């Protein structure tokens, strides 16, 4: 009985060695072609991106309609967002096997990065990468970031001080508070009258 079981096991193992494994869909069943956007430079001052056009074709070069194309941008460093907020976008190819990525925006970090692209159709899959850069366009000057400013902060602080003093004077005595005015630069803050 044990002898027959070992023979059956040996036959099964031989069959596994002779029968080739199923081919995974990462073969040449479909391919990705980046038609526009490779090497693109995104202008971070004007918030304009080099939006890719991607084509998915089968092994014979014919366009593949209704293939799912997913793009992923880096989560940190130079990057882009899709449709204003997401780092991942999935689209479907048109009748010509193409997707046009619109609504892509660069972040404000200068440098080179890659957008990973994956296409899937009928259990076939292909991958590619699009290299782009975020940069300040020649002739553009990077705008200086402006804060609130010390004068505005001082005026707000002075106004708060006047309000506290006025409230204390009203609540502490029955007499009328004296008018108060504080000038800071061109801003004058007046207390109660």
PDB file of N, CA, C and O in Angstrom, residues 53-95:
ATOM      1  N   UNK A  53       0.676  61.823 -21.785  1.00  0.00           N
ATOM      2  CA  UNK A  53      -0.257  61.070 -22.618  1.00  0.00           C
ATOM      3  C   UNK A  53       0.346  59.675 -22.717  1.00  0.00           C
ATOM      4  O   UNK A  53       1.500  59.499 -23.100  1.00  0.00           O
ATOM      5  N   UNK A  54      -0.446  58.683 -22.333  1.00  0.00           N
ATOM      6  CA  UNK A  54       0.022  57.301 -22.260  1.00  0.00           C
ATOM      7  C   UNK A  54      -0.817  56.446 -23.191  1.00  0.00           C
ATOM      8  O   UNK A  54      -2.036  56.610 -23.260  1.00  0.00           O
ATOM      9  N   UNK A  55      -0.151  55.529 -23.892  1.00  0.00           N
ATOM     10  CA  UNK A  55      -0.845  54.619 -24.805  1.00  0.00           C
ATOM     11  C   UNK A  55      -0.580  53.180 -24.356  1.00  0.00           C
ATOM     12  O   UNK A  55       0.547  52.836 -24.009  1.00  0.00           O
ATOM     13  N   UNK A  56      -1.628  52.363 -24.364  1.00  0.00           N
ATOM     14  CA  UNK A  56      -1.492  50.943 -24.055  1.00  0.00           C
ATOM     15  C   UNK A  56      -1.776  50.178 -25.347  1.00  0.00           C
ATOM     16  O   UNK A  56      -2.800  50.405 -26.001  1.00  0.00           O
ATOM     17  N   UNK A  57      -0.830  49.278 -25.701  1.00  0.00           N
ATOM     18  CA  UNK A  57      -0.974  48.483 -26.927  1.00  0.00           C
ATOM     19  C   UNK A  57      -0.811  47.004 -26.594  1.00  0.00           C
ATOM     20  O   UNK A  57      -0.223  46.646 -25.563  1.00  0.00           O
ATOM     21  N   UNK A  58      -1.330  46.133 -27.491  1.00  0.00           N
ATOM     22  CA  UNK A  58      -1.159  44.698 -27.295  1.00  0.00           C
ATOM     23  C   UNK A  58       0.155  44.251 -27.929  1.00  0.00           C
ATOM     24  O   UNK A  58       0.938  45.073 -28.414  1.00  0.00           O
ATOM     25  N   UNK A  59       0.401  42.946 -27.957  1.00  0.00           N
ATOM     26  CA  UNK A  59       1.665  42.408 -28.467  1.00  0.00           C
ATOM     27  C   UNK A  59       1.885  42.714 -29.942  1.00  0.00           C
ATOM     28  O   UNK A  59       3.021  42.780 -30.404  1.00  0.00           O
ATOM     29  N   UNK A  60       0.800  42.956 -30.685  1.00  0.00           N
ATOM     30  CA  UNK A  60       0.937  43.266 -32.115  1.00  0.00           C
ATOM     31  C   UNK A  60       1.036  44.763 -32.373  1.00  0.00           C
ATOM     32  O   UNK A  60       1.163  45.186 -33.514  1.00  0.00           O
ATOM     33  N   UNK A  61       0.922  45.576 -31.300  1.00  0.00           N
ATOM     34  CA  UNK A  61       1.002  47.032 -31.468  1.00  0.00           C
ATOM     35  C   UNK A  61      -0.341  47.712 -31.627  1.00  0.00           C
ATOM     36  O   UNK A  61      -0.406  48.917 -31.830  1.00  0.00           O
ATOM     37  N   UNK A  62      -1.427  46.933 -31.555  1.00  0.00           N
ATOM     38  CA  UNK A  62      -2.764  47.521 -31.678  1.00  0.00           C
ATOM     39  C   UNK A  62      -3.162  48.179 -30.366  1.00  0.00           C
ATOM     40  O   UNK A  62      -2.891  47.644 -29.292  1.00  0.00           O
ATOM     41  N   UNK A  63      -3.849  49.333 -30.421  1.00  0.00           N
ATOM     42  CA  UNK A  63      -4.303  50.004 -29.203  1.00  0.00           C
ATOM     43  C   UNK A  63      -5.270  49.134 -28.405  1.00  0.00           C
ATOM     44  O   UNK A  63      -6.080  48.405 -28.975  1.00  0.00           O
ATOM     45  N   UNK A  64      -5.162  49.220 -27.079  1.00  0.00           N
ATOM     46  CA  UNK A  64      -6.030  48.464 -26.184  1.00  0.00           C
ATOM     47  C   UNK A  64      -7.000  49.446 -25.525  1.00  0.00           C
ATOM     48  O   UNK A  64      -6.599  50.275 -24.705  1.00  0.00           O
ATOM     49  N   UNK A  65      -8.264  49.363 -25.915  1.00  0.00           N
ATOM     50  CA  UNK A  65      -9.298  50.210 -25.314  1.00  0.00           C
ATOM     51  C   UNK A  65      -9.746  49.603 -23.986  1.00  0.00           C
ATOM     52  O   UNK A  65      -9.716  48.395 -23.797  1.00  0.00           O
ATOM     53  N   UNK A  66     -10.134  50.454 -23.071  1.00  0.00           N
ATOM     54  CA  UNK A  66     -10.682  50.081 -21.769  1.00  0.00           C
ATOM     55  C   UNK A  66      -9.681  49.368 -20.858  1.00  0.00           C
ATOM     56  O   UNK A  66     -10.064  48.578 -19.999  1.00  0.00           O
ATOM     57  N   UNK A  67      -8.384  49.668 -21.025  1.00  0.00           N
ATOM     58  CA  UNK A  67      -7.378  49.175 -20.091  1.00  0.00           C
ATOM     59  C   UNK A  67      -7.337  50.138 -18.906  1.00  0.00           C
ATOM     60  O   UNK A  67      -7.502  51.350 -19.068  1.00  0.00           O
ATOM     61  N   UNK A  68      -7.132  49.619 -17.707  1.00  0.00           N
ATOM     62  CA  UNK A  68      -7.015  50.462 -16.507  1.00  0.00           C
ATOM     63  C   UNK A  68      -5.570  50.916 -16.377  1.00  0.00           C
ATOM     64  O   UNK A  68      -4.651  50.092 -16.370  1.00  0.00           O
ATOM     65  N   UNK A  69      -5.371  52.223 -16.298  1.00  0.00           N
ATOM     66  CA  UNK A  69      -4.031  52.796 -16.153  1.00  0.00           C
ATOM     67  C   UNK A  69      -3.978  53.532 -14.816  1.00  0.00           C
ATOM     68  O   UNK A  69      -4.782  54.416 -14.553  1.00  0.00           O
ATOM     69  N   UNK A  70      -3.025  53.146 -13.966  1.00  0.00           N
ATOM     70  CA  UNK A  70      -2.855  53.762 -12.651  1.00  0.00           C
ATOM     71  C   UNK A  70      -1.517  54.475 -12.597  1.00  0.00           C
ATOM     72  O   UNK A  70      -0.493  53.894 -12.968  1.00  0.00           O
ATOM     73  N   UNK A  71      -1.536  55.728 -12.132  1.00  0.00           N
ATOM     74  CA  UNK A  71      -0.319  56.514 -11.954  1.00  0.00           C
ATOM     75  C   UNK A  71      -0.125  56.778 -10.474  1.00  0.00           C
ATOM     76  O   UNK A  71      -1.095  57.074  -9.764  1.00  0.00           O
ATOM     77  N   UNK A  72       1.130  56.693 -10.031  1.00  0.00           N
ATOM     78  CA  UNK A  72       1.465  56.965  -8.627  1.00  0.00           C
ATOM     79  C   UNK A  72       2.647  57.926  -8.584  1.00  0.00           C
ATOM     80  O   UNK A  72       3.689  57.646  -9.176  1.00  0.00           O
ATOM     81  N   UNK A  73       2.485  59.029  -7.843  1.00  0.00           N
ATOM     82  CA  UNK A  73       3.577  59.987  -7.684  1.00  0.00           C
ATOM     83  C   UNK A  73       4.185  59.826  -6.294  1.00  0.00           C
ATOM     84  O   UNK A  73       3.540  59.297  -5.389  1.00  0.00           O
ATOM     85  N   UNK A  74       5.423  60.286  -6.109  1.00  0.00           N
ATOM     86  CA  UNK A  74       6.082  60.140  -4.808  1.00  0.00           C
ATOM     87  C   UNK A  74       5.320  60.844  -3.691  1.00  0.00           C
ATOM     88  O   UNK A  74       4.736  61.910  -3.888  1.00  0.00           O
ATOM     89  N   UNK A  75       5.365  60.255  -2.500  1.00  0.00           N
ATOM     90  CA  UNK A  75       4.671  60.822  -1.339  1.00  0.00           C
ATOM     91  C   UNK A  75       5.475  61.938  -0.682  1.00  0.00           C
ATOM     92  O   UNK A  75       4.930  62.723   0.079  1.00  0.00           O
ATOM     93  N   UNK A  76       6.778  62.033  -0.982  1.00  0.00           N
ATOM     94  CA  UNK A  76       7.586  63.101  -0.402  1.00  0.00           C
ATOM     95  C   UNK A  76       8.602  63.578  -1.441  1.00  0.00           C
ATOM     96  O   UNK A  76       8.840  62.911  -2.436  1.00  0.00           O
ATOM     97  N   UNK A  77       9.172  64.743  -1.178  1.00  0.00           N
ATOM     98  CA  UNK A  77      10.130  65.327  -2.113  1.00  0.00           C
ATOM     99  C   UNK A  77       9.415  65.919  -3.306  1.00  0.00           C
ATOM    100  O   UNK A  77       8.199  66.162  -3.274  1.00  0.00           O
ATOM    101  N   UNK A  78      10.158  66.165  -4.394  1.00  0.00           N
ATOM    102  CA  UNK A  78       9.522  66.694  -5.608  1.00  0.00           C
ATOM    103  C   UNK A  78       8.446  65.720  -6.069  1.00  0.00           C
ATOM    104  O   UNK A  78       8.660  64.509  -6.069  1.00  0.00           O
ATOM    105  N   UNK A  79       7.283  66.246  -6.457  1.00  0.00           N
ATOM    106  CA  UNK A  79       6.175  65.364  -6.824  1.00  0.00           C
ATOM    107  C   UNK A  79       5.072  66.170  -7.506  1.00  0.00           C
ATOM    108  O   UNK A  79       5.208  67.370  -7.721  1.00  0.00           O
ATOM    109  N   UNK A  80       3.987  65.482  -7.816  1.00  0.00           N
ATOM    110  CA  UNK A  80       2.780  66.099  -8.364  1.00  0.00           C
ATOM    111  C   UNK A  80       1.577  65.475  -7.683  1.00  0.00           C
ATOM    112  O   UNK A  80       1.671  64.413  -7.082  1.00  0.00           O
ATOM    113  N   UNK A  81       0.445  66.156  -7.790  1.00  0.00           N
ATOM    114  CA  UNK A  81      -0.823  65.565  -7.384  1.00  0.00           C
ATOM    115  C   UNK A  81      -1.703  65.480  -8.616  1.00  0.00           C
ATOM    116  O   UNK A  81      -1.534  66.233  -9.574  1.00  0.00           O
ATOM    117  N   UNK A  82      -2.642  64.549  -8.570  1.00  0.00           N
ATOM    118  CA  UNK A  82      -3.585  64.371  -9.659  1.00  0.00           C
ATOM    119  C   UNK A  82      -4.943  64.894  -9.208  1.00  0.00           C
ATOM    120  O   UNK A  82      -5.358  64.649  -8.081  1.00  0.00           O
ATOM    121  N   UNK A  83      -5.602  65.607 -10.061  1.00  0.00           N
ATOM    122  CA  UNK A  83      -6.933  66.146  -9.783  1.00  0.00           C
ATOM    123  C   UNK A  83      -6.952  66.987  -8.513  1.00  0.00           C
ATOM    124  O   UNK A  83      -7.899  66.984  -7.759  1.00  0.00           O
ATOM    125  N   UNK A  84      -5.822  67.656  -8.238  1.00  0.00           N
ATOM    126  CA  UNK A  84      -5.767  68.619  -7.152  1.00  0.00           C
ATOM    127  C   UNK A  84      -5.390  68.097  -5.787  1.00  0.00           C
ATOM    128  O   UNK A  84      -5.015  68.870  -4.931  1.00  0.00           O
ATOM    129  N   UNK A  85      -5.424  66.785  -5.543  1.00  0.00           N
ATOM    130  CA  UNK A  85      -5.143  66.358  -4.177  1.00  0.00           C
ATOM    131  C   UNK A  85      -4.538  64.967  -4.045  1.00  0.00           C
ATOM    132  O   UNK A  85      -3.879  64.692  -3.069  1.00  0.00           O
ATOM    133  N   UNK A  86      -4.738  64.087  -4.974  1.00  0.00           N
ATOM    134  CA  UNK A  86      -4.365  62.687  -4.807  1.00  0.00           C
ATOM    135  C   UNK A  86      -3.000  62.378  -5.408  1.00  0.00           C
ATOM    136  O   UNK A  86      -2.626  62.930  -6.443  1.00  0.00           O
ATOM    137  N   UNK A  87      -2.292  61.470  -4.802  1.00  0.00           N
ATOM    138  CA  UNK A  87      -1.011  60.996  -5.334  1.00  0.00           C
ATOM    139  C   UNK A  87      -1.212  59.771  -6.237  1.00  0.00           C
ATOM    140  O   UNK A  87      -0.269  59.282  -6.823  1.00  0.00           O
ATOM    141  N   UNK A  88      -2.446  59.277  -6.326  1.00  0.00           N
ATOM    142  CA  UNK A  88      -2.760  58.120  -7.165  1.00  0.00           C
ATOM    143  C   UNK A  88      -3.950  58.468  -8.053  1.00  0.00           C
ATOM    144  O   UNK A  88      -4.925  59.049  -7.585  1.00  0.00           O
ATOM    145  N   UNK A  89      -3.834  58.123  -9.324  1.00  0.00           N
ATOM    146  CA  UNK A  89      -4.950  58.347 -10.251  1.00  0.00           C
ATOM    147  C   UNK A  89      -5.113  57.105 -11.116  1.00  0.00           C
ATOM    148  O   UNK A  89      -4.122  56.538 -11.587  1.00  0.00           O
ATOM    149  N   UNK A  90      -6.356  56.676 -11.308  1.00  0.00           N
ATOM    150  CA  UNK A  90      -6.642  55.550 -12.189  1.00  0.00           C
ATOM    151  C   UNK A  90      -7.616  56.006 -13.252  1.00  0.00           C
ATOM    152  O   UNK A  90      -8.632  56.621 -12.941  1.00  0.00           O
ATOM    153  N   UNK A  91      -7.257  55.739 -14.504  1.00  0.00           N
ATOM    154  CA  UNK A  91      -8.074  56.133 -15.645  1.00  0.00           C
ATOM    155  C   UNK A  91      -8.233  54.943 -16.582  1.00  0.00           C
ATOM    156  O   UNK A  91      -7.498  53.969 -16.463  1.00  0.00           O
ATOM    157  N   UNK A  92      -9.143  55.056 -17.524  1.00  0.00           N
ATOM    158  CA  UNK A  92      -9.379  54.000 -18.504  1.00  0.00           C
ATOM    159  C   UNK A  92      -9.024  54.515 -19.892  1.00  0.00           C
ATOM    160  O   UNK A  92      -9.379  55.645 -20.244  1.00  0.00           O
ATOM    161  N   UNK A  93      -8.341  53.678 -20.671  1.00  0.00           N
ATOM    162  CA  UNK A  93      -7.937  54.100 -22.014  1.00  0.00           C
ATOM    163  C   UNK A  93      -9.156  54.264 -22.923  1.00  0.00           C
ATOM    164  O   UNK A  93     -10.163  53.573 -22.776  1.00  0.00           O
ATOM    165  N   UNK A  94      -9.029  55.186 -23.878  1.00  0.00           N
ATOM    166  CA  UNK A  94     -10.103  55.426 -24.840  1.00  0.00           C
ATOM    167  C   UNK A  94     -10.007  54.422 -25.989  1.00  0.00           C
ATOM    168  O   UNK A  94      -9.235  53.461 -25.927  1.00  0.00           O
ATOM    169  N   UNK A  95     -10.762  54.652 -27.064  1.00  0.00           N
ATOM    170  CA  UNK A  95     -10.769  53.727 -28.206  1.00  0.00           C
ATOM    171  C   UNK A  95      -9.417  53.646 -28.905  1.00  0.00           C
ATOM    172  O   UNK A  95      -9.123  52.658 -29.578  1.00  0.00           O
TER     173      UNK A  95
END
